[in-house]
Short mmCIF file of C-alpha atoms and ligand atoms in Angstrom, two decimals:
data_model
loop_
_atom_site.label_atom_id
_atom_site.label_comp_id
_atom_site.label_asym_id
_atom_site.label_seq_id
_atom_site.Cartn_x
_atom_site.Cartn_y
_atom_site.Cartn_z
CA MET A 174 0.83 40.66 -1.28
CA TYR A 175 1.87 41.95 1.35
CA LYS A 176 2.03 45.97 2.27
CA SER A 177 4.92 46.92 4.36
CA VAL A 178 4.18 50.30 7.49
CA ILE A 179 7.72 51.57 8.88
CA GLY A 180 7.71 53.83 11.95
CA LEU A 181 10.74 55.65 12.77
CA GLU A 182 12.65 56.50 16.09
CA ILE A 183 16.18 58.70 16.23
CA HIS A 184 16.91 60.35 18.83
CA ALA A 185 18.71 63.55 17.81
CA GLN A 186 22.04 65.19 20.35
CA LEU A 187 21.46 68.49 20.67
CA LEU A 188 24.52 70.96 20.14
CA THR A 189 24.54 73.26 23.31
CA LYS A 190 27.51 73.46 24.98
CA THR A 191 26.85 71.63 28.55
CA LYS A 192 24.94 69.21 29.75
CA LEU A 193 21.03 68.44 30.52
CA PHE A 194 20.70 69.29 33.94
CA CYS A 195 24.34 70.41 35.27
CA SER A 196 27.31 72.28 33.37
CA CYS A 197 29.69 70.35 32.28
CA SER A 198 31.25 69.71 29.91
CA THR A 199 29.60 68.08 26.65
CA ASN A 200 32.66 67.51 24.35
CA TYR A 201 33.03 63.83 22.05
CA GLY A 202 35.80 61.90 22.45
CA GLU A 203 38.24 63.55 25.61
CA PRO A 204 39.39 61.32 28.73
CA PRO A 205 36.38 58.91 29.87
CA ASN A 206 34.97 61.04 32.88
CA THR A 207 36.43 63.64 32.88
CA ASN A 208 33.04 66.12 32.60
CA VAL A 209 31.17 64.61 35.11
CA CYS A 210 30.19 65.95 38.49
CA PRO A 211 27.89 64.64 41.69
CA VAL A 212 24.66 65.50 38.84
CA CYS A 213 25.27 63.24 35.83
CA LEU A 214 26.75 61.05 37.83
CA GLY A 215 24.23 60.02 40.28
CA TYR A 216 24.60 61.37 43.72
CA PRO A 217 21.69 61.07 46.42
CA GLY A 218 21.13 64.65 46.83
CA ALA A 219 22.45 66.37 43.80
CA LEU A 220 19.90 68.22 42.00
CA PRO A 221 18.87 68.88 37.94
CA VAL A 222 18.79 72.31 36.53
CA LEU A 223 16.80 72.65 33.58
CA ASN A 224 19.80 73.97 30.50
CA LYS A 225 17.63 76.64 28.81
CA GLU A 226 19.15 76.64 25.62
CA ALA A 227 19.20 72.45 25.66
CA VAL A 228 15.24 73.42 25.63
CA ASN A 229 15.36 76.33 22.81
CA MET A 230 17.25 73.91 20.44
CA ALA A 231 14.50 71.53 20.97
CA VAL A 232 11.75 73.83 19.97
CA LYS A 233 14.29 75.08 17.01
CA ALA A 234 13.62 71.21 15.60
CA ALA A 235 9.64 71.56 16.46
CA LEU A 236 8.56 74.07 14.25
CA VAL A 237 10.53 73.43 11.63
CA LEU A 238 9.02 69.64 11.85
CA ASN A 239 6.20 71.31 11.88
CA CYS A 240 5.01 70.63 15.23
CA LYS A 241 2.64 72.02 18.08
CA ILE A 242 4.20 72.64 20.73
CA ASN A 243 2.82 72.82 24.01
CA ARG A 244 3.21 75.95 26.16
CA PHE A 245 3.22 73.56 29.17
CA SER A 246 4.84 70.62 29.87
CA SER A 247 6.17 67.41 32.85
CA PHE A 248 9.78 65.07 33.52
CA ASP A 249 9.65 61.58 33.46
CA ARG A 250 11.87 58.68 34.79
CA LYS A 251 11.97 56.07 33.17
CA ASN A 252 13.72 53.53 35.18
CA TYR A 253 15.14 50.30 34.46
CA PHE A 254 18.76 49.18 35.74
CA TYR A 255 22.02 48.92 33.91
CA PRO A 256 25.62 50.03 34.13
CA ASP A 257 26.22 52.89 32.29
CA LEU A 258 22.80 54.85 34.10
CA PRO A 259 24.42 55.79 37.24
CA LYS A 260 20.83 57.02 39.29
CA GLY A 261 18.80 53.76 37.77
CA TYR A 262 16.80 55.71 35.91
CA GLN A 263 16.58 58.65 33.16
CA ILE A 264 14.31 61.53 32.48
CA THR A 265 12.31 62.02 29.86
CA GLN A 266 9.25 63.23 29.13
CA PHE A 267 6.92 60.54 29.50
CA PHE A 268 3.41 62.15 30.22
CA LYS A 269 3.27 65.08 28.13
CA PRO A 270 5.88 65.59 25.59
CA PHE A 271 7.04 69.69 24.75
CA ALA A 272 5.57 68.86 21.20
CA GLU A 273 3.45 66.84 19.47
CA ASP A 274 1.26 66.29 15.83
CA GLY A 275 4.15 67.42 13.28
CA TYR A 276 5.30 65.81 8.86
CA LEU A 277 8.26 66.46 7.40
CA GLU A 278 7.77 66.08 4.20
CA ILE A 279 10.20 63.93 1.77
CA ASN A 280 10.93 64.10 -1.82
CA LEU A 281 11.54 60.87 -3.48
CA ARG A 282 12.59 61.52 -6.83
CA GLY A 283 10.55 63.97 -7.29
CA LYS A 284 7.22 62.94 -5.79
CA LYS A 285 7.32 64.75 -2.35
CA LYS A 286 5.13 62.34 0.63
CA LYS A 287 4.30 64.22 4.52
CA ILE A 288 5.71 61.94 7.20
CA ARG A 289 3.61 62.82 9.99
CA ILE A 290 5.58 62.98 13.56
CA GLU A 291 3.32 61.89 16.46
CA ARG A 292 5.77 63.68 19.30
CA ILE A 293 9.08 65.21 20.36
CA HIS A 294 10.38 64.44 23.67
CA ILE A 295 13.73 66.39 25.16
CA GLU A 296 15.24 63.45 27.45
CA GLU A 297 19.21 62.82 29.03
CA ASP A 298 21.89 59.88 27.14
CA ALA A 299 23.20 57.24 29.49
CA GLY A 300 26.41 56.82 29.41
CA LYS A 301 28.40 54.26 27.91
CA SER A 302 29.85 50.92 28.20
CA ILE A 303 33.72 49.80 27.35
CA HIS A 304 33.79 45.99 26.84
CA ASN A 305 36.91 45.82 27.20
CA LYS A 306 38.60 42.18 24.75
CA GLU A 307 41.98 40.95 25.94
CA THR A 308 41.35 41.62 29.80
CA ASN A 309 37.55 40.51 28.84
CA LYS A 310 36.60 43.46 31.71
CA THR A 311 33.26 46.64 30.76
CA PHE A 312 34.75 50.21 31.80
CA VAL A 313 32.13 52.75 32.13
CA ASP A 314 32.45 56.15 30.88
CA PHE A 315 30.10 58.40 32.00
CA ASN A 316 31.67 61.84 29.96
CA ARG A 317 27.91 61.39 27.93
CA SER A 318 25.93 60.80 30.41
CA GLY A 319 23.47 63.99 31.10
CA VAL A 320 23.98 64.99 27.45
CA PRO A 321 20.54 66.59 26.17
CA LEU A 322 18.77 64.73 23.04
CA ILE A 323 15.07 64.94 21.59
CA GLU A 324 13.50 61.89 21.17
CA ILE A 325 11.71 62.12 17.40
CA VAL A 326 8.59 59.31 16.66
CA THR A 327 8.02 59.34 13.44
CA LYS A 328 3.81 57.58 12.89
CA PRO A 329 4.10 54.86 11.06
CA ASP A 330 3.57 56.54 7.24
CA MET A 331 7.14 54.67 5.49
CA GLU A 332 5.79 52.31 2.99
CA SER A 333 10.04 51.40 1.92
CA PRO A 334 13.71 50.70 3.17
CA GLU A 335 13.42 53.19 0.48
CA GLU A 336 11.49 56.11 2.33
CA ALA A 337 12.75 55.16 5.84
CA ALA A 338 16.15 56.24 4.66
CA GLU A 339 14.66 59.22 2.89
CA PHE A 340 13.31 60.39 5.73
CA LEU A 341 16.65 59.85 8.14
CA LYS A 342 18.30 61.70 5.28
CA THR A 343 16.31 64.58 5.17
CA LEU A 344 15.34 65.12 8.69
CA ARG A 345 19.63 64.68 8.92
CA GLN A 346 20.41 67.35 7.21
CA THR A 347 17.00 69.93 7.89
CA LEU A 348 18.59 69.09 11.78
CA MET A 349 22.13 70.76 10.61
CA TYR A 350 20.31 73.40 8.84
CA ILE A 351 19.76 74.48 11.73
CA ASP A 352 22.59 74.39 13.92
CA VAL A 353 20.45 72.23 16.54
CA ASN A 354 22.51 68.22 15.83
CA ASP A 355 25.90 67.30 13.98
CA GLY A 356 24.13 64.52 12.01
CA ASN A 357 26.73 61.72 12.90
CA LEU A 358 25.54 58.88 13.20
CA GLU A 359 29.21 57.41 13.61
CA GLU A 360 28.96 59.04 16.62
CA GLY A 361 26.28 58.32 17.73
CA SER A 362 24.53 62.19 17.62
CA LEU A 363 22.09 60.79 15.53
CA ARG A 364 20.64 57.61 16.22
CA CYS A 365 17.88 55.15 13.91
CA ASP A 366 14.87 52.70 16.08
CA ALA A 367 13.05 51.23 13.25
CA ASN A 368 9.40 49.78 13.92
CA VAL A 369 8.76 46.95 10.77
CA SER A 370 5.49 45.33 9.95
CA ILE A 371 3.87 43.30 7.05
CA HIS A 372 -0.13 42.86 6.77
CA LYS A 373 -2.07 42.44 3.38
CA GLU A 374 -4.05 45.38 1.47
CA ASN A 375 -6.94 45.83 3.31
CA GLU A 376 -6.08 44.47 7.05
CA PRO A 377 -5.45 45.65 9.75
CA LEU A 378 -1.49 46.76 10.24
CA GLY A 379 0.61 43.49 11.72
CA THR A 380 2.78 43.16 15.12
CA ARG A 381 5.41 45.68 14.54
CA VAL A 382 9.33 44.48 15.22
CA GLU A 383 11.47 47.10 16.28
CA ILE A 384 15.48 47.35 15.40
CA LYS A 385 17.20 49.37 17.74
CA ASN A 386 20.51 51.33 16.40
CA LEU A 387 20.27 51.70 13.02
CA ASN A 388 23.86 54.50 12.71
CA SER A 389 24.47 54.37 8.70
CA PHE A 390 22.18 55.31 5.46
CA ARG A 391 22.94 51.66 3.85
CA PHE A 392 22.39 49.22 7.13
CA ILE A 393 18.46 51.47 8.00
CA GLN A 394 17.70 50.13 4.63
CA LYS A 395 19.86 46.49 4.33
CA ALA A 396 17.69 45.98 7.77
CA ILE A 397 14.69 46.52 7.37
CA LYS A 398 14.81 45.13 3.82
CA TYR A 399 15.64 42.03 6.14
CA GLU A 400 13.41 42.36 8.48
CA ILE A 401 10.70 42.43 6.35
CA GLU A 402 11.30 39.16 4.48
CA ASP A 403 11.68 37.89 7.29
CA GLN A 404 8.23 38.49 8.51
CA ARG A 405 6.70 38.00 4.69
CA LYS A 406 8.38 34.15 5.49
CA LYS A 407 7.54 33.22 9.26
CA LEU A 408 3.78 33.80 7.80
CA GLU A 409 3.96 32.32 4.86
CA SER A 410 4.47 29.33 6.51
CA GLY A 411 1.89 29.91 9.06
CA GLU A 412 3.92 31.36 11.56
CA LYS A 413 2.71 33.97 14.16
CA VAL A 414 5.12 37.29 14.06
CA PHE A 415 5.77 38.83 17.64
CA PHE A 416 6.44 42.65 18.98
CA GLU A 417 10.67 41.93 19.78
CA THR A 418 13.47 44.17 19.95
CA LYS A 419 15.52 42.70 17.43
CA LEU A 420 19.19 43.62 16.54
CA TYR A 421 20.92 44.06 12.66
CA ASP A 422 24.41 42.53 12.29
CA SER A 423 25.90 44.04 10.14
CA ARG A 424 28.44 40.99 9.25
CA LYS A 425 25.76 38.74 8.45
CA ASN A 426 22.84 40.99 6.91
CA LYS A 427 20.40 40.01 9.41
CA THR A 428 18.06 40.93 13.03
CA TYR A 429 18.40 39.12 16.18
CA THR A 430 15.95 38.90 18.93
CA MET A 431 18.01 40.58 22.08
CA ARG A 432 15.09 40.74 23.79
CA SER A 433 11.58 39.55 23.28
CA LYS A 434 7.75 40.24 24.46
CA GLU A 435 8.35 37.80 28.20
CA GLU A 436 10.84 39.88 29.21
CA LEU A 437 9.01 43.00 27.81
CA LEU A 438 10.61 45.59 29.67
CA ASP A 439 8.24 47.94 32.78
CA TYR A 440 10.40 51.16 32.99
CA ARG A 441 7.76 51.89 35.47
CA TYR A 442 7.12 55.80 34.77
CA PHE A 443 6.24 57.78 37.35
CA PRO A 444 6.75 61.92 36.83
CA GLU A 445 9.91 63.53 38.10
CA PRO A 446 9.84 65.30 41.70
CA ASP A 447 12.67 67.76 41.26
CA LEU A 448 12.08 69.64 38.68
CA GLN A 449 9.26 71.89 37.08
CA ILE A 450 6.58 72.04 34.74
CA LEU A 451 8.38 72.94 31.41
CA GLU A 452 6.50 76.48 30.80
CA ILE A 453 7.16 77.51 26.63
CA LYS A 454 5.98 80.94 26.34
CA GLU A 455 3.90 82.39 22.89
CA GLU A 456 7.14 85.17 22.88
CA GLU A 457 9.89 82.50 23.23
CA ILE A 458 8.49 81.00 20.54
CA GLU A 459 8.25 83.83 18.06
CA ASN A 460 11.77 84.68 19.16
CA ILE A 461 13.43 81.19 18.28
CA LYS A 462 11.16 81.54 14.73
CA SER A 463 12.36 84.44 13.68
CA GLU A 464 16.03 82.68 14.07
CA ILE A 465 15.36 79.41 11.29
CA ASP A 466 16.52 81.01 8.26
CA GLU A 467 15.61 79.70 4.76
CA LEU A 468 15.34 75.15 4.92
CA PRO A 469 16.84 72.75 2.01
CA VAL A 470 14.27 72.06 -0.02
CA GLN A 471 12.73 76.31 -0.06
CA LYS A 472 16.28 77.07 -0.89
CA ALA A 473 16.53 74.31 -4.27
CA GLU A 474 13.66 75.49 -4.96
CA ARG A 475 14.37 79.57 -4.52
CA PHE A 476 18.42 78.40 -6.51
CA MET A 477 16.46 77.24 -9.62
CA SER A 478 14.02 79.36 -9.97
CA GLU A 479 16.68 82.45 -9.61
CA TYR A 480 19.49 81.06 -10.56
CA LYS A 481 17.55 78.75 -13.27
CA LEU A 482 19.27 75.34 -11.86
CA SER A 483 18.23 72.16 -12.66
CA PHE A 484 16.68 70.12 -10.16
CA ASP A 485 19.02 67.60 -9.41
CA ASP A 486 21.63 70.46 -9.54
CA ALA A 487 19.71 72.83 -6.87
CA PHE A 488 18.56 69.50 -4.92
CA LEU A 489 22.91 68.83 -4.65
CA LEU A 490 23.91 72.17 -3.81
CA THR A 491 22.29 72.67 -0.91
CA SER A 492 22.36 69.46 -0.04
CA SER A 493 24.22 71.00 2.80
CA LYS A 494 24.32 74.96 4.24
CA TYR A 495 27.98 75.60 3.90
CA LEU A 496 27.85 74.22 -0.15
CA ALA A 497 24.90 76.27 -0.91
CA ASN A 498 26.26 79.14 0.97
CA TYR A 499 29.38 78.53 -1.06
CA TYR A 500 27.59 78.57 -4.26
CA GLU A 501 26.38 82.02 -3.41
CA LYS A 502 28.76 83.67 -2.11
CA ILE A 503 31.34 82.74 -6.22
CA ILE A 504 27.99 83.98 -8.34
CA SER A 505 28.00 87.26 -6.47
CA HIS A 506 31.14 87.96 -7.78
CA ASN A 507 30.72 86.32 -10.50
CA LYS A 508 27.29 86.26 -12.23
CA LEU A 509 27.66 82.44 -13.01
CA PRO A 510 25.90 80.51 -11.70
CA LYS A 511 25.02 78.50 -13.76
CA LYS A 512 28.74 77.49 -15.08
CA THR A 513 29.36 78.13 -11.38
CA ALA A 514 27.81 74.71 -11.17
CA ASN A 515 28.68 72.62 -13.16
CA TRP A 516 32.14 73.27 -12.37
CA LEU A 517 31.24 73.21 -8.50
CA LEU A 518 29.29 69.92 -9.87
CA SER A 519 30.82 67.98 -11.41
CA GLU A 520 34.80 69.17 -10.92
CA LEU A 521 35.23 70.50 -7.52
CA LEU A 522 33.72 67.85 -5.61
CA ARG A 523 35.11 64.67 -7.23
CA TYR A 524 38.50 66.08 -4.56
CA VAL A 525 35.75 66.42 -1.40
CA LYS A 526 35.06 63.76 0.25
CA ASP A 527 32.73 65.00 3.10
CA ILE A 528 30.07 67.68 1.50
CA ASP A 529 29.00 67.96 5.25
CA THR A 530 32.32 69.16 6.83
CA GLU A 531 34.49 70.97 4.09
CA PHE A 532 32.49 73.27 3.41
CA VAL A 533 32.32 75.15 6.95
CA ASN A 534 36.59 75.87 5.21
CA PRO A 535 35.79 75.26 1.51
CA PRO A 536 38.92 74.32 0.39
CA VAL A 537 39.24 76.88 -1.86
CA SER A 538 38.52 80.71 -1.71
CA PRO A 539 35.02 81.26 -2.92
CA GLU A 540 36.60 84.72 -4.69
CA ASN A 541 39.38 82.40 -6.19
CA PHE A 542 36.86 79.49 -7.95
CA ALA A 543 34.51 82.89 -8.47
CA LYS A 544 37.95 84.17 -10.96
CA PHE A 545 39.04 80.37 -12.26
CA ILE A 546 35.31 80.18 -13.09
CA GLU A 547 35.15 83.50 -14.84
CA LYS A 548 38.82 82.64 -17.22
CA ILE A 549 36.94 79.51 -18.52
CA GLU A 550 34.26 81.93 -19.36
CA LYS A 551 35.89 83.81 -20.85
CA ARG A 552 37.88 81.38 -22.98
CA GLU A 553 41.63 82.51 -21.30
CA ILE A 554 42.12 79.35 -20.24
CA THR A 555 40.24 76.14 -22.02
CA GLY A 556 38.04 73.40 -19.89
CA PRO A 557 41.26 70.38 -20.70
CA ILE A 558 43.54 72.95 -18.96
CA ALA A 559 40.83 74.67 -16.15
CA LYS A 560 40.40 70.33 -14.92
CA GLU A 561 44.10 70.09 -14.52
CA ILE A 562 45.01 73.23 -12.62
CA LEU A 563 42.07 72.39 -10.56
CA PRO A 564 44.09 69.94 -7.87
CA GLU A 565 47.06 72.75 -7.40
CA LEU A 566 44.28 75.66 -6.56
CA LEU A 567 42.88 73.68 -4.40
CA LYS A 568 46.05 72.19 -2.58
CA SER A 569 48.24 75.32 -3.12
CA LYS A 570 45.05 77.31 -2.21
CA LYS A 571 47.20 80.33 -4.42
CA ASP A 572 45.66 82.85 -6.98
CA VAL A 573 44.24 81.63 -10.23
CA GLU A 574 46.51 83.68 -11.60
CA THR A 575 49.80 83.21 -10.40
CA ILE A 576 49.10 79.41 -11.05
CA ILE A 577 48.23 80.65 -15.06
CA LYS A 578 52.00 82.65 -14.75
CA GLU A 579 54.02 80.49 -13.23
CA ARG A 580 52.58 77.41 -15.42
CA GLY A 581 53.55 79.42 -18.13
CA ILE A 582 50.06 79.28 -19.94
CA LYS A 583 48.62 81.24 -22.61
CA SER A 584 46.05 80.67 -24.51
CA ILE A 585 45.48 79.85 -28.40
CA SER A 586 42.26 82.49 -29.35
CA SER A 587 43.13 83.25 -32.20
CA ASP A 588 42.55 82.44 -36.12
CA GLU A 589 46.09 82.81 -37.68
CA GLU A 590 47.48 80.90 -34.19
CA ILE A 591 45.25 78.35 -34.78
CA LEU A 592 44.96 77.46 -38.38
CA ASN A 593 48.51 77.38 -38.25
CA ILE A 594 48.94 74.34 -35.60
CA ILE A 595 46.11 73.00 -38.33
CA ASN A 596 48.64 72.67 -41.07
CA GLN A 597 50.94 71.43 -39.28
CA VAL A 598 49.18 68.53 -37.96
CA LEU A 599 47.76 67.60 -41.69
CA GLU A 600 50.40 68.50 -43.16
CA ASP A 601 52.26 65.47 -40.71
CA ASN A 602 49.35 63.53 -41.06
CA ARG A 603 49.03 62.62 -44.84
CA GLU A 604 47.83 59.74 -45.54
CA GLN A 605 45.35 60.29 -43.00
CA VAL A 606 43.60 63.71 -44.65
CA ILE A 607 43.86 60.22 -47.30
CA ARG A 608 41.81 58.21 -45.49
CA TYR A 609 39.35 60.61 -44.87
CA LYS A 610 38.70 61.55 -47.53
CA GLU A 611 38.22 58.28 -49.49
CA GLY A 612 35.60 58.56 -46.14
CA LYS A 613 36.12 57.94 -42.82
CA THR A 614 35.65 59.73 -41.36
CA LYS A 615 35.97 59.25 -38.12
CA LEU A 616 39.86 60.40 -38.31
CA PHE A 617 38.70 63.46 -37.66
CA GLY A 618 38.60 62.65 -33.87
CA PHE A 619 42.04 61.88 -34.64
CA PHE A 620 42.89 64.98 -35.67
CA VAL A 621 41.62 67.10 -33.57
CA GLY A 622 43.59 65.05 -30.99
CA GLN A 623 46.63 65.60 -32.42
CA VAL A 624 45.68 69.01 -33.14
CA MET A 625 44.91 69.46 -29.52
CA LYS A 626 48.32 67.58 -28.66
CA ALA A 627 50.26 70.65 -29.91
CA THR A 628 48.54 73.71 -28.89
CA LYS A 629 48.98 71.23 -24.77
CA GLY A 630 45.49 71.96 -24.88
CA ALA A 631 45.84 75.69 -24.86
CA ALA A 632 43.33 76.54 -27.81
CA ASP A 633 39.37 76.66 -27.88
CA PRO A 634 38.66 73.14 -28.42
CA GLN A 635 35.49 73.75 -30.35
CA LYS A 636 37.34 76.86 -32.92
CA VAL A 637 39.55 73.78 -32.90
CA ASN A 638 36.69 71.55 -34.30
CA THR A 639 35.66 74.29 -35.61
CA LEU A 640 38.63 75.41 -38.14
CA LEU A 641 39.61 71.75 -38.71
CA LYS A 642 36.50 71.14 -40.14
CA GLU A 643 36.56 73.57 -42.86
CA ALA A 644 41.09 73.07 -43.82
CA LEU A 645 39.72 68.86 -44.47
CA ASN A 646 37.45 70.08 -46.43
CA VAL A 647 39.90 72.20 -48.86
CA SER A 648 42.94 69.89 -48.33
CA LYS A 649 43.20 68.00 -50.55
P1 ADP B 813 7.37 52.97 22.14
O1 ADP B 813 6.40 53.61 22.90
O2 ADP B 813 6.34 51.27 22.86
O3 ADP B 813 7.81 52.39 21.66
P2 ADP B 813 4.91 53.57 19.45
O4 ADP B 813 3.63 53.16 19.90
O5 ADP B 813 5.58 55.15 20.56
O6 ADP B 813 5.54 52.51 21.19
O7 ADP B 813 5.36 53.05 18.72
C1 ADP B 813 7.25 53.43 18.88
C2 ADP B 813 6.92 53.88 16.96
O8 ADP B 813 6.37 52.25 16.59
C3 ADP B 813 6.53 54.45 16.07
O9 ADP B 813 7.33 55.37 14.86
C4 ADP B 813 5.23 54.09 15.32
O10 ADP B 813 4.86 54.74 14.26
C5 ADP B 813 5.74 52.44 15.62
N1 ADP B 813 4.87 51.85 14.66
C6 ADP B 813 3.47 51.37 15.47
N2 ADP B 813 2.62 51.03 15.09
C7 ADP B 813 3.56 49.79 13.52
C8 ADP B 813 4.03 49.18 12.69
N3 ADP B 813 2.29 48.53 12.88
N4 ADP B 813 4.02 48.97 12.62
C9 ADP B 813 5.45 49.54 12.06
N5 ADP B 813 5.16 50.50 13.09
C10 ADP B 813 4.74 50.92 13.86
MG1 MG B 814 9.89 53.34 21.77
ZN1 ZN B 815 27.52 66.45 34.59
#
């Protein structure tokens, strides 16, 4: 039996307005080469000036990842040739990163595990090559060149593809909570490389293989799983695993070699002479610390103790800061934490495609949704009716009271009214009543259905149940 070992390297784009060493905009999706200047195009003689906002965001991220912040760190040049790298080198922090020795706790179905973080460094992004198949030409867009990133390097602490995915999920959520990253894996604002090795118990770690650019939670799991299996087959047939860099092909569900050991790049790192030593003062760290709000895990734990929610509900509600804020606003109006959580999670979320973005501007105002829940609680509308009007509540932005009035919804709540309807139903279905009496008790559901239909869903189902049972017992 082999044990697998996984370490991740994650690049996260910092949400600054401008680039790391110049004042060009970082806006995504603008026409190619419109956000460029001599600095980020690598013109000779152009000098970089460090963006303080980027450093602050990086420090914030390092703090929530429980890292030690280095008072002094420095920048280095990583040299390599590629068309999307106009300077011929990338500015990064190789010899002395600004943060080290942290951890992030993940929750594996209730079991907690700390994944250690080796280091975090600040670096600039490269441009983007665009390959056009029709013209068989390659174009380069430098809008991304010089955009600020942090690279987070974990220790090889993960043991399965699921753990690696869970780490990435938690990291993404944490960085989004503190507003330093937008969490967009598809657009590349969060990129993940996975290092994978296997070894036998009580033996030293195996040789790792690095898989580059995994851009979805699903692919990261599938790629690692494939790689573990591939290495196992190699070792079992007497072959060796060599260090190499691979890419994952999601269509074929395979990893394949991009660079082998022989092609190992020599980056000829050396200190960047155009930038000063980066000093981060204790008081700056304290200021940044004071800006950090409650984090997802703390929020979930508070939701469980303060609102008596289940682990699953609290976990889901706090998965996005905006969803959590929305929930708390609703219950500040209606003081119904349990019922609100139920309706929010099991009904409203069915109409929401993306929890992360859609609650920045919620589909229905918290006041209106609070009132909606209140009406259910007071039995002014029944569950089935509430479910029926929910889509309109979301789409029309109308007040829940207006919708009820316009649809002419009346709730039938008096026992007398319900009994009248029940008696009518029993009268109309004499044969079924007889069969019920003869022992075909399954027919009870049929009667409930008939009554609910006759009331057009306006009667409280629980009351219908009770009254119907009584009525059937006395009827002949
Ligand atoms: P490099 O800078 O060449 O990428 P590092 O030593 O910084 O190499 O390691 C990169 C990543 O590889 C880290 O996330 C680390 O946890 C992981 N790693 C190191 N050794 C192993 C191993 N034997 N198996 C799996 N992952 C490993
Ligand atoms: Mg690496
Ligand atoms: Zn620029």
